[in-house]
Amino acid sequence: MTLILALDFGGTKLAAAVVNSGSPEWLRYERRLSPVNANANTDLDIMRSLIDSLLQGEKPAAIGVSFGGPVDASTGTVRLSHHVAGWENIPLKQLLEDEFSVPVSVDNDANVAALGEYRFGAGAGHDSLFYITISTGVGGGWILNGQPWRGVGGMAGEIGHMVVDPAGPLCLCGKRGCVERLASGPYMAKNAREGLENQPHTGEILRGLVGNNLELITGKVVSEAAAQGDELALDVLAKSAWALGVGIGNVANLINPQLFILGGSVTKAGDNWWDVVQKVARETALPEIDFAVVPAALGDDAPLWGAVALAELGF
Ligand code: ADP
Ligand code: ZN
């Protein structure tokens, strides 16, 4: 039997698992929160201790790694992390190969999650798909003809910073009206907060849910208020879904994949959000272009399962 070790370096948590190749279930699984003042060294130390307890002295045949930040997948070098200090130009593949003497593959989390959904989740049976995560940020990963498509510099799939409203609000990337600026959880919260400040007589349900402390508004709170019929929250949520739908429709026009798989916490926003995403994507794409938009199947484990596929396929 072939033992595969899968590692997931997230922005806030570290996870690792071992699986016998071909098995649909983890043999062993461990997860740990990153400490508040985490840096690359503390992350690596925590990961080493997870690995020790998972391997129990056995040696894996290969290691696959998902990293939450830009990675040069051809060399397995991390470029940086937006959440954890000290990851600039860390040769993660090299480090792990030196330590464990087995082949290691490393890629960024959106690409790896796309591979996970393709091999083990909602993408099974399709060979060209785009996976999108809508959570704290918005990112994406491609599988084209059964292979990851990373782009020349490893930056393909950045649907989060596709501009859908050039006159829209300013995004952290410096442009206006990006998909992420309208659709991500924290930006939905910001839009709701600003709406409440500018229109004091709206959003009663939303205000009530946070006891008038607007700082407590999150994407999740916006979707709860929308579910209770709050007009302002419904608007913010509809704008999120609209932005994502326009992005998806444009991507369908440009690349024509069979399937869009949506993951990340914002996809729990409810049927109304999903209906708007599907409708706007359909309206934005040409009528001749066929595609489906479906929920991800692997949840938080998509990067780990993708890391298994990465290790098995050695992409
Ligand atoms: P992460 O997935 O980045 O580790 P969380 O899952 O806690 O973090 O949430 C990411 C973002 O998704 C947050 O902004 C949160 O408010 C938002 N979110 C979580 N649940 C929902 C929901 N049901 N509807 C809309 N947004 C949500
Ligand atoms: Zn942007």
CSV table of N, CA, C and O in Angstrom, one decimal, residues 190-241:
chain,number,residue,atom,x,y,z
A,190,LYS,N,-18.3,45.5,5.1
A,190,LYS,CA,-18.0,46.9,5.0
A,190,LYS,C,-19.1,47.7,4.2
A,190,LYS,O,-19.5,48.7,4.6
A,191,ASN,N,-19.6,47.0,3.1
A,191,ASN,CA,-20.7,47.7,2.3
A,191,ASN,C,-21.9,47.9,3.2
A,191,ASN,O,-22.6,48.9,3.1
A,192,ALA,N,-22.2,46.9,4.0
A,192,ALA,CA,-23.4,47.0,4.9
A,192,ALA,C,-23.2,48.1,5.9
A,192,ALA,O,-24.1,48.9,6.1
A,193,ARG,N,-22.1,48.1,6.5
A,193,ARG,CA,-21.8,49.2,7.5
A,193,ARG,C,-21.9,50.5,6.9
A,193,ARG,O,-22.5,51.4,7.5
A,194,GLU,N,-21.3,50.7,5.7
A,194,GLU,CA,-21.4,52.0,5.1
A,194,GLU,C,-22.9,52.4,4.7
A,194,GLU,O,-23.3,53.5,4.8
A,195,GLY,N,-23.6,51.4,4.2
A,195,GLY,CA,-25.0,51.6,3.9
A,195,GLY,C,-25.8,52.1,5.1
A,195,GLY,O,-26.6,53.0,5.1
A,196,LEU,N,-25.5,51.5,6.3
A,196,LEU,CA,-26.2,51.8,7.5
A,196,LEU,C,-25.8,53.2,8.0
A,196,LEU,O,-26.7,54.0,8.5
A,197,GLU,N,-24.5,53.6,7.8
A,197,GLU,CA,-24.1,54.9,8.2
A,197,GLU,C,-24.7,56.0,7.3
A,197,GLU,O,-25.1,57.1,7.8
A,198,ASN,N,-24.8,55.7,6.0
A,198,ASN,CA,-25.3,56.7,5.0
A,198,ASN,C,-26.9,56.8,5.0
A,198,ASN,O,-27.4,57.8,4.7
A,199,GLN,N,-27.5,55.7,5.4
A,199,GLN,CA,-29.0,55.7,5.4
A,199,GLN,C,-29.5,55.3,6.8
A,199,GLN,O,-29.8,54.1,7.0
A,200,PRO,N,-29.6,56.3,7.7
A,200,PRO,CA,-29.9,55.9,9.1
A,200,PRO,C,-31.2,55.3,9.3
A,200,PRO,O,-31.5,54.7,10.3
A,201,HIS,N,-32.1,55.4,8.3
A,201,HIS,CA,-33.4,54.8,8.5
A,201,HIS,C,-33.6,53.4,7.9
A,201,HIS,O,-34.7,52.9,7.8
A,202,THR,N,-32.5,52.8,7.5
A,202,THR,CA,-32.7,51.5,6.9
A,202,THR,C,-32.0,50.4,7.7
A,202,THR,O,-31.2,50.8,8.7
A,203,GLY,N,-32.2,49.2,7.3
A,203,GLY,CA,-31.4,48.1,7.9
A,203,GLY,C,-31.7,47.8,9.4
A,203,GLY,O,-30.8,47.5,10.2
A,204,GLU,N,-33.0,47.9,9.8
A,204,GLU,CA,-33.4,47.8,11.2
A,204,GLU,C,-33.0,46.4,11.7
A,204,GLU,O,-32.5,46.2,12.8
A,205,ILE,N,-33.3,45.4,10.9
A,205,ILE,CA,-33.0,44.0,11.3
A,205,ILE,C,-31.5,43.8,11.5
A,205,ILE,O,-31.1,43.2,12.5
A,206,LEU,N,-30.7,44.3,10.6
A,206,LEU,CA,-29.3,44.2,10.6
A,206,LEU,C,-28.7,44.9,11.9
A,206,LEU,O,-27.9,44.3,12.6
A,207,ARG,N,-29.2,46.1,12.1
A,207,ARG,CA,-28.8,46.8,13.3
A,207,ARG,C,-29.1,46.1,14.6
A,207,ARG,O,-28.3,46.0,15.5
A,208,GLY,N,-30.3,45.5,14.6
A,208,GLY,CA,-30.8,44.7,15.8
A,208,GLY,C,-29.8,43.5,16.0
A,208,GLY,O,-29.5,43.2,17.2
A,209,LEU,N,-29.4,42.9,15.0
A,209,LEU,CA,-28.6,41.6,15.1
A,209,LEU,C,-27.3,41.9,15.8
A,209,LEU,O,-26.7,41.0,16.4
A,210,VAL,N,-26.8,43.2,15.7
A,210,VAL,CA,-25.5,43.5,16.3
A,210,VAL,C,-25.6,44.5,17.4
A,210,VAL,O,-24.7,45.1,17.8
A,211,GLY,N,-26.9,44.7,17.9
A,211,GLY,CA,-27.1,45.6,19.0
A,211,GLY,C,-26.6,47.0,18.7
A,211,GLY,O,-26.0,47.6,19.6
A,212,ASN,N,-26.8,47.4,17.4
A,212,ASN,CA,-26.3,48.7,17.0
A,212,ASN,C,-24.8,48.9,17.0
A,212,ASN,O,-24.4,50.1,16.7
A,213,ASN,N,-24.0,47.9,17.3
A,213,ASN,CA,-22.6,48.0,17.2
A,213,ASN,C,-22.1,47.6,15.8
A,213,ASN,O,-21.9,46.4,15.5
A,214,LEU,N,-22.0,48.5,14.9
A,214,LEU,CA,-21.8,48.2,13.5
A,214,LEU,C,-20.4,47.4,13.2
A,214,LEU,O,-20.3,46.7,12.3
A,215,GLU,N,-19.5,47.6,14.2
A,215,GLU,CA,-18.2,46.9,14.1
A,215,GLU,C,-18.4,45.4,14.1
A,215,GLU,O,-17.6,44.6,13.6
A,216,LEU,N,-19.5,44.9,14.7
A,216,LEU,CA,-19.8,43.5,14.8
A,216,LEU,C,-20.3,42.8,13.5
A,216,LEU,O,-20.5,41.6,13.5
A,217,ILE,N,-20.6,43.7,12.6
A,217,ILE,CA,-21.2,43.1,11.3
A,217,ILE,C,-20.1,42.3,10.6
A,217,ILE,O,-19.0,42.7,10.4
A,218,THR,N,-20.5,41.1,10.2
A,218,THR,CA,-19.7,40.2,9.3
A,218,THR,C,-20.5,39.8,8.1
A,218,THR,O,-21.7,40.0,8.1
A,219,GLY,N,-19.9,39.2,7.2
A,219,GLY,CA,-20.6,38.6,6.0
A,219,GLY,C,-21.7,37.7,6.5
A,219,GLY,O,-22.8,37.7,6.0
A,220,LYS,N,-21.4,36.9,7.5
A,220,LYS,CA,-22.4,36.0,8.0
A,220,LYS,C,-23.6,36.7,8.6
A,220,LYS,O,-24.7,36.3,8.4
A,221,VAL,N,-23.3,37.8,9.3
A,221,VAL,CA,-24.4,38.5,9.9
A,221,VAL,C,-25.3,39.1,8.8
A,221,VAL,O,-26.5,39.2,8.9
A,222,VAL,N,-24.6,39.6,7.7
A,222,VAL,CA,-25.4,40.2,6.6
A,222,VAL,C,-26.3,39.1,6.0
A,222,VAL,O,-27.5,39.4,5.8
A,223,SER,N,-25.8,37.9,5.9
A,223,SER,CA,-26.7,36.9,5.3
A,223,SER,C,-27.8,36.5,6.3
A,223,SER,O,-28.9,36.1,5.8
A,224,GLU,N,-27.5,36.5,7.6
A,224,GLU,CA,-28.6,36.2,8.5
A,224,GLU,C,-29.7,37.3,8.5
A,224,GLU,O,-30.9,37.0,8.5
A,225,ALA,N,-29.3,38.6,8.4
A,225,ALA,CA,-30.3,39.7,8.3
A,225,ALA,C,-31.1,39.6,7.0
A,225,ALA,O,-32.3,39.8,7.0
A,226,ALA,N,-30.4,39.2,5.9
A,226,ALA,CA,-31.1,39.0,4.6
A,226,ALA,C,-32.1,37.9,4.7
A,226,ALA,O,-33.3,38.1,4.3
A,227,ALA,N,-31.8,36.9,5.4
A,227,ALA,CA,-32.7,35.7,5.5
A,227,ALA,C,-34.0,36.2,6.3
A,227,ALA,O,-35.0,35.6,6.1
A,228,GLN,N,-33.8,37.2,7.2
A,228,GLN,CA,-34.9,37.7,8.0
A,228,GLN,C,-35.6,38.8,7.2
A,228,GLN,O,-36.5,39.5,7.8
A,229,GLY,N,-35.2,39.1,6.0
A,229,GLY,CA,-35.9,40.1,5.2
A,229,GLY,C,-35.4,41.5,5.3
A,229,GLY,O,-36.0,42.5,4.8
A,230,ASP,N,-34.2,41.7,5.8
A,230,ASP,CA,-33.6,43.1,5.9
A,230,ASP,C,-33.3,43.6,4.5
A,230,ASP,O,-32.5,43.0,3.8
A,231,GLU,N,-33.9,44.7,4.1
A,231,GLU,CA,-33.7,45.2,2.7
A,231,GLU,C,-32.3,45.6,2.4
A,231,GLU,O,-31.8,45.2,1.3
A,232,LEU,N,-31.6,46.3,3.3
A,232,LEU,CA,-30.2,46.7,3.1
A,232,LEU,C,-29.3,45.4,2.9
A,232,LEU,O,-28.5,45.3,2.0
A,233,ALA,N,-29.5,44.5,3.8
A,233,ALA,CA,-28.7,43.3,3.8
A,233,ALA,C,-29.0,42.5,2.5
A,233,ALA,O,-28.1,42.0,1.8
A,234,LEU,N,-30.2,42.5,2.1
A,234,LEU,CA,-30.6,41.8,0.8
A,234,LEU,C,-29.9,42.4,-0.4
A,234,LEU,O,-29.4,41.8,-1.3
A,235,ASP,N,-29.8,43.8,-0.3
A,235,ASP,CA,-29.1,44.5,-1.4
A,235,ASP,C,-27.6,44.2,-1.5
A,235,ASP,O,-27.1,44.0,-2.5
A,236,VAL,N,-27.0,44.2,-0.3
A,236,VAL,CA,-25.6,43.9,-0.2
A,236,VAL,C,-25.3,42.5,-0.7
A,236,VAL,O,-24.3,42.3,-1.5
A,237,LEU,N,-26.1,41.6,-0.3
A,237,LEU,CA,-25.9,40.2,-0.7
A,237,LEU,C,-26.2,40.0,-2.2
A,237,LEU,O,-25.4,39.3,-2.9
A,238,ALA,N,-27.2,40.7,-2.7
A,238,ALA,CA,-27.5,40.6,-4.1
A,238,ALA,C,-26.3,41.2,-5.0
A,238,ALA,O,-26.0,40.7,-6.0
A,239,LYS,N,-25.7,42.2,-4.4
A,239,LYS,CA,-24.6,42.9,-5.1
A,239,LYS,C,-23.4,41.9,-5.2
A,239,LYS,O,-22.7,41.8,-6.2
A,240,SER,N,-23.2,41.2,-4.1
A,240,SER,CA,-22.1,40.2,-4.0
A,240,SER,C,-22.3,39.1,-5.1
A,240,SER,O,-21.4,38.8,-5.8
A,241,ALA,N,-23.6,38.6,-5.1
A,241,ALA,CA,-23.9,37.5,-6.0
A,241,ALA,C,-23.8,38.0,-7.5
A,241,ALA,O,-23.3,37.3,-8.4
